[in-house]
PDB file of C-alpha atoms in Angstrom:
ATOM      1  CA  MET A 221      -0.002   0.110  -0.074  1.00  0.00           C
ATOM      2  CA  LYS A 222       3.011   2.439   0.468  1.00  0.00           C
ATOM      3  CA  ARG A 223       3.846   2.012  -3.158  1.00  0.00           C
ATOM      4  CA  TYR A 224       0.672   2.927  -3.870  1.00  0.00           C
ATOM      5  CA  LEU A 225       0.466   6.099  -1.980  1.00  0.00           C
ATOM      6  CA  PHE A 226       3.861   6.957  -3.352  1.00  0.00           C
ATOM      7  CA  PHE A 227       2.520   6.819  -6.915  1.00  0.00           C
ATOM      8  CA  PHE A 228      -0.639   8.311  -6.095  1.00  0.00           C
ATOM      9  CA  PHE A 229       1.273  11.454  -4.721  1.00  0.00           C
ATOM     10  CA  THR A 230       3.667  11.246  -7.916  1.00  0.00           C
ATOM     11  CA  PHE A 231       0.503  11.635 -10.075  1.00  0.00           C
ATOM     12  CA  CYS A 232      -0.361  14.856  -7.790  1.00  0.00           C
ATOM     13  CA  PHE A 233       3.081  16.332  -8.268  1.00  0.00           C
ATOM     14  CA  SER A 234       3.252  15.720 -11.737  1.00  0.00           C
ATOM     15  CA  PHE A 235      -0.118  17.091 -12.480  1.00  0.00           C
ATOM     16  CA  CYS A 236       0.663  20.258 -10.419  1.00  0.00           C
ATOM     17  CA  SER A 237       3.764  20.533 -11.866  1.00  0.00           C
ATOM     18  CA  SER A 238       2.498  20.636 -15.491  1.00  0.00           C
ATOM     19  CA  VAL A 239       1.246  24.020 -14.470  1.00  0.00           C
ATOM     20  CA  GLN A 240       4.133  26.315 -14.916  1.00  0.00           C
ATOM     21  CA  ALA A 241       4.966  29.862 -13.846  1.00  0.00           C
ATOM     22  CA  THR A 242       5.323  32.263 -17.099  1.00  0.00           C
ATOM     23  CA  ASP A 243       7.916  34.565 -15.389  1.00  0.00           C
ATOM     24  CA  PRO A 244      11.109  34.056 -17.021  1.00  0.00           C
ATOM     25  CA  GLY A 245      13.027  35.693 -14.330  1.00  0.00           C
ATOM     26  CA  GLU A 246      11.801  32.958 -11.670  1.00  0.00           C
ATOM     27  CA  SER A 247      14.274  31.936  -9.302  1.00  0.00           C
ATOM     28  CA  ALA A 248      15.037  28.140  -7.537  1.00  0.00           C
ATOM     29  CA  TYR A 249      13.702  29.975  -4.374  1.00  0.00           C
ATOM     30  CA  SER A 250      10.176  30.322  -6.103  1.00  0.00           C
ATOM     31  CA  ASN A 251      10.625  26.557  -7.510  1.00  0.00           C
ATOM     32  CA  ILE A 252      10.805  25.815  -3.812  1.00  0.00           C
ATOM     33  CA  ASP A 253       7.946  27.742  -3.059  1.00  0.00           C
ATOM     34  CA  ARG A 254       6.186  25.481  -5.832  1.00  0.00           C
ATOM     35  CA  GLU A 255       7.065  22.377  -4.706  1.00  0.00           C
ATOM     36  CA  GLN A 256       5.398  23.549  -1.072  1.00  0.00           C
ATOM     37  CA  GLN A 257       2.189  24.462  -2.934  1.00  0.00           C
ATOM     38  CA  GLN A 258       2.251  20.997  -4.874  1.00  0.00           C
ATOM     39  CA  LEU A 259       2.410  19.415  -1.686  1.00  0.00           C
ATOM     40  CA  LYS A 260      -0.141  21.589   0.250  1.00  0.00           C
ATOM     41  CA  TRP A 261      -2.599  20.696  -2.857  1.00  0.00           C
ATOM     42  CA  CYS A 262      -1.707  17.070  -2.813  1.00  0.00           C
ATOM     43  CA  PHE A 263      -2.941  16.617   0.854  1.00  0.00           C
ATOM     44  CA  ILE A 264      -5.970  18.692  -0.213  1.00  0.00           C
ATOM     45  CA  TYR A 265      -6.912  16.738  -2.925  1.00  0.00           C
ATOM     46  CA  SER A 266      -6.217  13.359  -1.324  1.00  0.00           C
ATOM     47  CA  ASN A 267      -8.503  14.577   1.687  1.00  0.00           C
ATOM     48  CA  MET A 268     -11.284  15.833  -0.944  1.00  0.00           C
ATOM     49  CA  LEU A 269     -11.305  12.653  -2.842  1.00  0.00           C
ATOM     50  CA  GLY A 270     -11.869  10.914   0.806  1.00  0.00           C
ATOM     51  CA  TYR A 271      -8.787   9.130  -0.158  1.00  0.00           C
ATOM     52  CA  ASN A 272      -8.168   5.834   2.407  1.00  0.00           C
ATOM     53  CA  ILE A 273      -4.878   4.791   2.733  1.00  0.00           C
ATOM     54  CA  SER A 274      -4.775   2.023   4.859  1.00  0.00           C
ATOM     55  CA  TYR A 275      -1.301   1.894   6.066  1.00  0.00           C
ATOM     56  CA  ILE A 276      -1.714   5.553   7.497  1.00  0.00           C
ATOM     57  CA  ASN A 277      -2.733   4.925  11.061  1.00  0.00           C
ATOM     58  CA  ASN A 278      -4.042   8.662  11.459  1.00  0.00           C
ATOM     59  CA  PRO A 279      -5.635  10.157   8.251  1.00  0.00           C
ATOM     60  CA  ARG A 280      -6.531  13.269  10.255  1.00  0.00           C
ATOM     61  CA  LEU A 281      -2.395  13.869  10.862  1.00  0.00           C
ATOM     62  CA  TYR A 282      -2.199  14.074   7.134  1.00  0.00           C
ATOM     63  CA  LYS A 283      -5.607  16.570   6.774  1.00  0.00           C
ATOM     64  CA  LEU A 284      -4.399  18.797   9.487  1.00  0.00           C
ATOM     65  CA  THR A 285      -0.706  19.005   7.633  1.00  0.00           C
ATOM     66  CA  GLY A 286      -2.301  20.365   4.543  1.00  0.00           C
ATOM     67  CA  GLU A 287      -4.542  23.044   6.261  1.00  0.00           C
ATOM     68  CA  TRP A 288      -1.591  24.163   8.301  1.00  0.00           C
ATOM     69  CA  LEU A 289       1.081  24.405   5.071  1.00  0.00           C
ATOM     70  CA  GLY A 290       2.022  27.999   4.147  1.00  0.00           C
ATOM     71  CA  THR A 291       1.037  29.321   7.746  1.00  0.00           C
ATOM     72  CA  PRO A 292       3.630  32.085   8.466  1.00  0.00           C
ATOM     73  CA  TYR A 293       6.032  31.812  11.143  1.00  0.00           C
ATOM     74  CA  LYS A 294       5.034  33.815  14.138  1.00  0.00           C
ATOM     75  CA  TYR A 295       7.394  33.322  17.598  1.00  0.00           C
ATOM     76  CA  SER A 296       5.076  32.192  20.468  1.00  0.00           C
ATOM     77  CA  GLY A 297       2.116  31.978  17.500  1.00  0.00           C
ATOM     78  CA  PHE A 298      -0.662  29.071  18.103  1.00  0.00           C
ATOM     79  CA  ASN A 299      -2.806  29.796  15.161  1.00  0.00           C
ATOM     80  CA  LYS A 300      -3.370  29.905  11.703  1.00  0.00           C
ATOM     81  CA  ASN A 301      -2.276  34.051  11.447  1.00  0.00           C
ATOM     82  CA  GLY A 302       1.146  32.505  12.532  1.00  0.00           C
ATOM     83  CA  VAL A 303       2.766  29.734  14.554  1.00  0.00           C
ATOM     84  CA  ASP A 304       6.083  28.824  15.780  1.00  0.00           C
ATOM     85  CA  CYS A 305       7.230  25.299  15.602  1.00  0.00           C
ATOM     86  CA  SER A 306       6.292  23.978  18.811  1.00  0.00           C
ATOM     87  CA  GLY A 307       2.878  25.880  18.587  1.00  0.00           C
ATOM     88  CA  LEU A 308       2.473  23.712  15.549  1.00  0.00           C
ATOM     89  CA  VAL A 309       3.143  20.631  17.362  1.00  0.00           C
ATOM     90  CA  SER A 310       0.825  21.510  19.866  1.00  0.00           C
ATOM     91  CA  CYS A 311      -1.979  22.221  17.612  1.00  0.00           C
ATOM     92  CA  VAL A 312      -1.861  19.731  15.238  1.00  0.00           C
ATOM     93  CA  MET A 313      -1.269  16.826  17.832  1.00  0.00           C
ATOM     94  CA  SER A 314      -3.983  18.059  20.088  1.00  0.00           C
ATOM     95  CA  ASN A 315      -6.313  18.029  16.980  1.00  0.00           C
ATOM     96  CA  SER A 316      -5.026  14.868  15.760  1.00  0.00           C
ATOM     97  CA  TYR A 317      -4.481  12.442  18.584  1.00  0.00           C
ATOM     98  CA  SER A 318      -6.933  14.446  21.004  1.00  0.00           C
ATOM     99  CA  LYS A 319      -3.879  14.841  23.415  1.00  0.00           C
ATOM    100  CA  GLU A 320      -2.682  17.915  25.046  1.00  0.00           C
ATOM    101  CA  VAL A 321       0.985  18.415  23.990  1.00  0.00           C
ATOM    102  CA  ASN A 322       2.399  21.890  24.972  1.00  0.00           C
ATOM    103  CA  GLY A 323       5.930  23.620  25.792  1.00  0.00           C
ATOM    104  CA  THR A 324       8.862  24.415  24.135  1.00  0.00           C
ATOM    105  CA  ALA A 325      10.853  22.170  21.532  1.00  0.00           C
ATOM    106  CA  LYS A 326      13.129  21.325  24.671  1.00  0.00           C
ATOM    107  CA  ASP A 327      10.104  20.872  26.791  1.00  0.00           C
ATOM    108  CA  LEU A 328       8.529  18.477  24.499  1.00  0.00           C
ATOM    109  CA  PHE A 329      11.602  16.871  24.069  1.00  0.00           C
ATOM    110  CA  HIS A 330      11.711  15.700  28.073  1.00  0.00           C
ATOM    111  CA  LYS A 331       7.979  14.700  27.902  1.00  0.00           C
ATOM    112  CA  SER A 332       8.765  11.850  24.984  1.00  0.00           C
ATOM    113  CA  ARG A 333      10.867   8.707  24.781  1.00  0.00           C
ATOM    114  CA  PRO A 334      13.830   9.412  22.588  1.00  0.00           C
ATOM    115  CA  LEU A 335      14.184   7.377  19.396  1.00  0.00           C
ATOM    116  CA  SER A 336      16.946   6.867  16.563  1.00  0.00           C
ATOM    117  CA  ARG A 337      16.069   7.909  13.150  1.00  0.00           C
ATOM    118  CA  ASN A 338      15.261   4.494  12.114  1.00  0.00           C
ATOM    119  CA  GLU A 339      12.598   4.152  14.739  1.00  0.00           C
ATOM    120  CA  LEU A 340      10.282   7.140  13.787  1.00  0.00           C
ATOM    121  CA  LYS A 341       6.707   6.186  12.991  1.00  0.00           C
ATOM    122  CA  GLU A 342       3.839   8.712  11.768  1.00  0.00           C
ATOM    123  CA  GLY A 343       3.152  10.718  14.545  1.00  0.00           C
ATOM    124  CA  ASP A 344       6.503  10.986  16.437  1.00  0.00           C
ATOM    125  CA  LEU A 345       8.271  14.183  16.783  1.00  0.00           C
ATOM    126  CA  VAL A 346      11.822  15.008  15.180  1.00  0.00           C
ATOM    127  CA  PHE A 347      14.099  17.565  17.269  1.00  0.00           C
ATOM    128  CA  PHE A 348      17.073  19.755  16.047  1.00  0.00           C
ATOM    129  CA  LYS A 349      19.672  21.577  17.780  1.00  0.00           C
ATOM    130  CA  ILE A 350      20.301  24.499  15.545  1.00  0.00           C
ATOM    131  CA  LYS A 351      21.121  27.010  18.052  1.00  0.00           C
ATOM    132  CA  LYS A 352      24.147  26.777  20.498  1.00  0.00           C
ATOM    133  CA  ASN A 353      24.036  22.833  20.418  1.00  0.00           C
ATOM    134  CA  ARG A 354      20.562  22.876  22.358  1.00  0.00           C
ATOM    135  CA  ILE A 355      17.400  21.519  21.333  1.00  0.00           C
ATOM    136  CA  SER A 356      15.753  24.522  19.352  1.00  0.00           C
ATOM    137  CA  HIS A 357      13.166  23.314  16.624  1.00  0.00           C
ATOM    138  CA  VAL A 358      10.777  20.400  16.346  1.00  0.00           C
ATOM    139  CA  GLY A 359       8.510  18.964  13.935  1.00  0.00           C
ATOM    140  CA  ILE A 360       6.174  16.198  13.230  1.00  0.00           C
ATOM    141  CA  TYR A 361       7.082  12.711  11.417  1.00  0.00           C
ATOM    142  CA  LEU A 362       5.120  11.907   8.376  1.00  0.00           C
ATOM    143  CA  GLY A 363       6.927   9.054   7.137  1.00  0.00           C
ATOM    144  CA  GLU A 364       9.362   8.412   4.148  1.00  0.00           C
ATOM    145  CA  ASN A 365      11.731  10.752   5.875  1.00  0.00           C
ATOM    146  CA  LYS A 366       9.584  13.498   5.527  1.00  0.00           C
ATOM    147  CA  PHE A 367       8.487  16.116   8.654  1.00  0.00           C
ATOM    148  CA  VAL A 368       6.111  19.164   8.827  1.00  0.00           C
ATOM    149  CA  HIS A 369       7.402  21.944  10.779  1.00  0.00           C
ATOM    150  CA  ALA A 370       7.299  25.725  10.878  1.00  0.00           C
ATOM    151  CA  SER A 371      10.337  27.368   9.521  1.00  0.00           C
ATOM    152  CA  LEU A 372      11.285  31.006  10.330  1.00  0.00           C
ATOM    153  CA  LYS A 373      11.688  31.919   6.776  1.00  0.00           C
ATOM    154  CA  LYS A 374       8.977  30.108   5.065  1.00  0.00           C
ATOM    155  CA  GLY A 375       6.218  29.233   7.612  1.00  0.00           C
ATOM    156  CA  VAL A 376       4.878  25.741   7.932  1.00  0.00           C
ATOM    157  CA  ILE A 377       6.281  23.487   5.114  1.00  0.00           C
ATOM    158  CA  ILE A 378       7.594  19.604   4.942  1.00  0.00           C
ATOM    159  CA  SER A 379      10.860  18.947   4.667  1.00  0.00           C
ATOM    160  CA  ASP A 380      12.952  15.914   4.355  1.00  0.00           C
ATOM    161  CA  LEU A 381      15.263  14.895   7.082  1.00  0.00           C
ATOM    162  CA  TYR A 382      18.010  13.792   4.695  1.00  0.00           C
ATOM    163  CA  ASP A 383      17.958  17.580   3.471  1.00  0.00           C
ATOM    164  CA  PRO A 384      21.705  18.646   4.219  1.00  0.00           C
ATOM    165  CA  TYR A 385      20.592  21.481   6.586  1.00  0.00           C
ATOM    166  CA  TYR A 386      18.341  19.185   8.488  1.00  0.00           C
ATOM    167  CA  GLU A 387      20.617  16.101   8.579  1.00  0.00           C
ATOM    168  CA  LYS A 388      23.165  18.453  10.193  1.00  0.00           C
ATOM    169  CA  TYR A 389      20.981  19.416  13.037  1.00  0.00           C
ATOM    170  CA  PHE A 390      19.057  16.650  13.653  1.00  0.00           C
ATOM    171  CA  PHE A 391      19.099  15.568  17.207  1.00  0.00           C
ATOM    172  CA  LYS A 392      16.758  12.580  17.963  1.00  0.00           C
ATOM    173  CA  GLY A 393      13.291  11.682  17.476  1.00  0.00           C
ATOM    174  CA  GLY A 394      10.832  11.170  20.523  1.00  0.00           C
ATOM    175  CA  ARG A 395       7.627   9.593  20.955  1.00  0.00           C
ATOM    176  CA  ILE A 396       5.225  11.679  23.652  1.00  0.00           C
ATOM    177  CA  ILE A 397       4.421   9.708  26.746  1.00  0.00           C
ATOM    178  CA  TYR A 398       1.054  10.493  27.277  1.00  0.00           C
TER     179      TYR A 398
END
């Protein structure tokens, strides 16, 4: 079934990619923007179609991820007008799993059981040490090495754990202890 999901999203990306911007001065940066928009629409279309993927344990997590994509970053933000990384985790986890999860990235790490990268499952948290070698960033693992998080510059986006930047700062995964 995972292979089926991969082909479904590949189709979505191919379809969305066929609509190219006509501005000849478009930069590589706007290609990243377009990729994020494509991801957002793939989540929205799969939700609209009632696409049921049996290997996904919590489809609501993916629906909410799609709804939050593109939300701007705002320090201590907690809603769709602006959100930071821990605010995003708190909102998505509470609405996906009906469990209250709050605190800073560091607090969330201390509320979870540490995991290695190869132990990560859908809905686990991923922690990064970006600032001064301390836990300063958190996201939600979606599977296939992808995670959703609130980026300072881009707002809520989906990134890959093996992107050189995130691979450099990745610390550990964590599973919230309820």
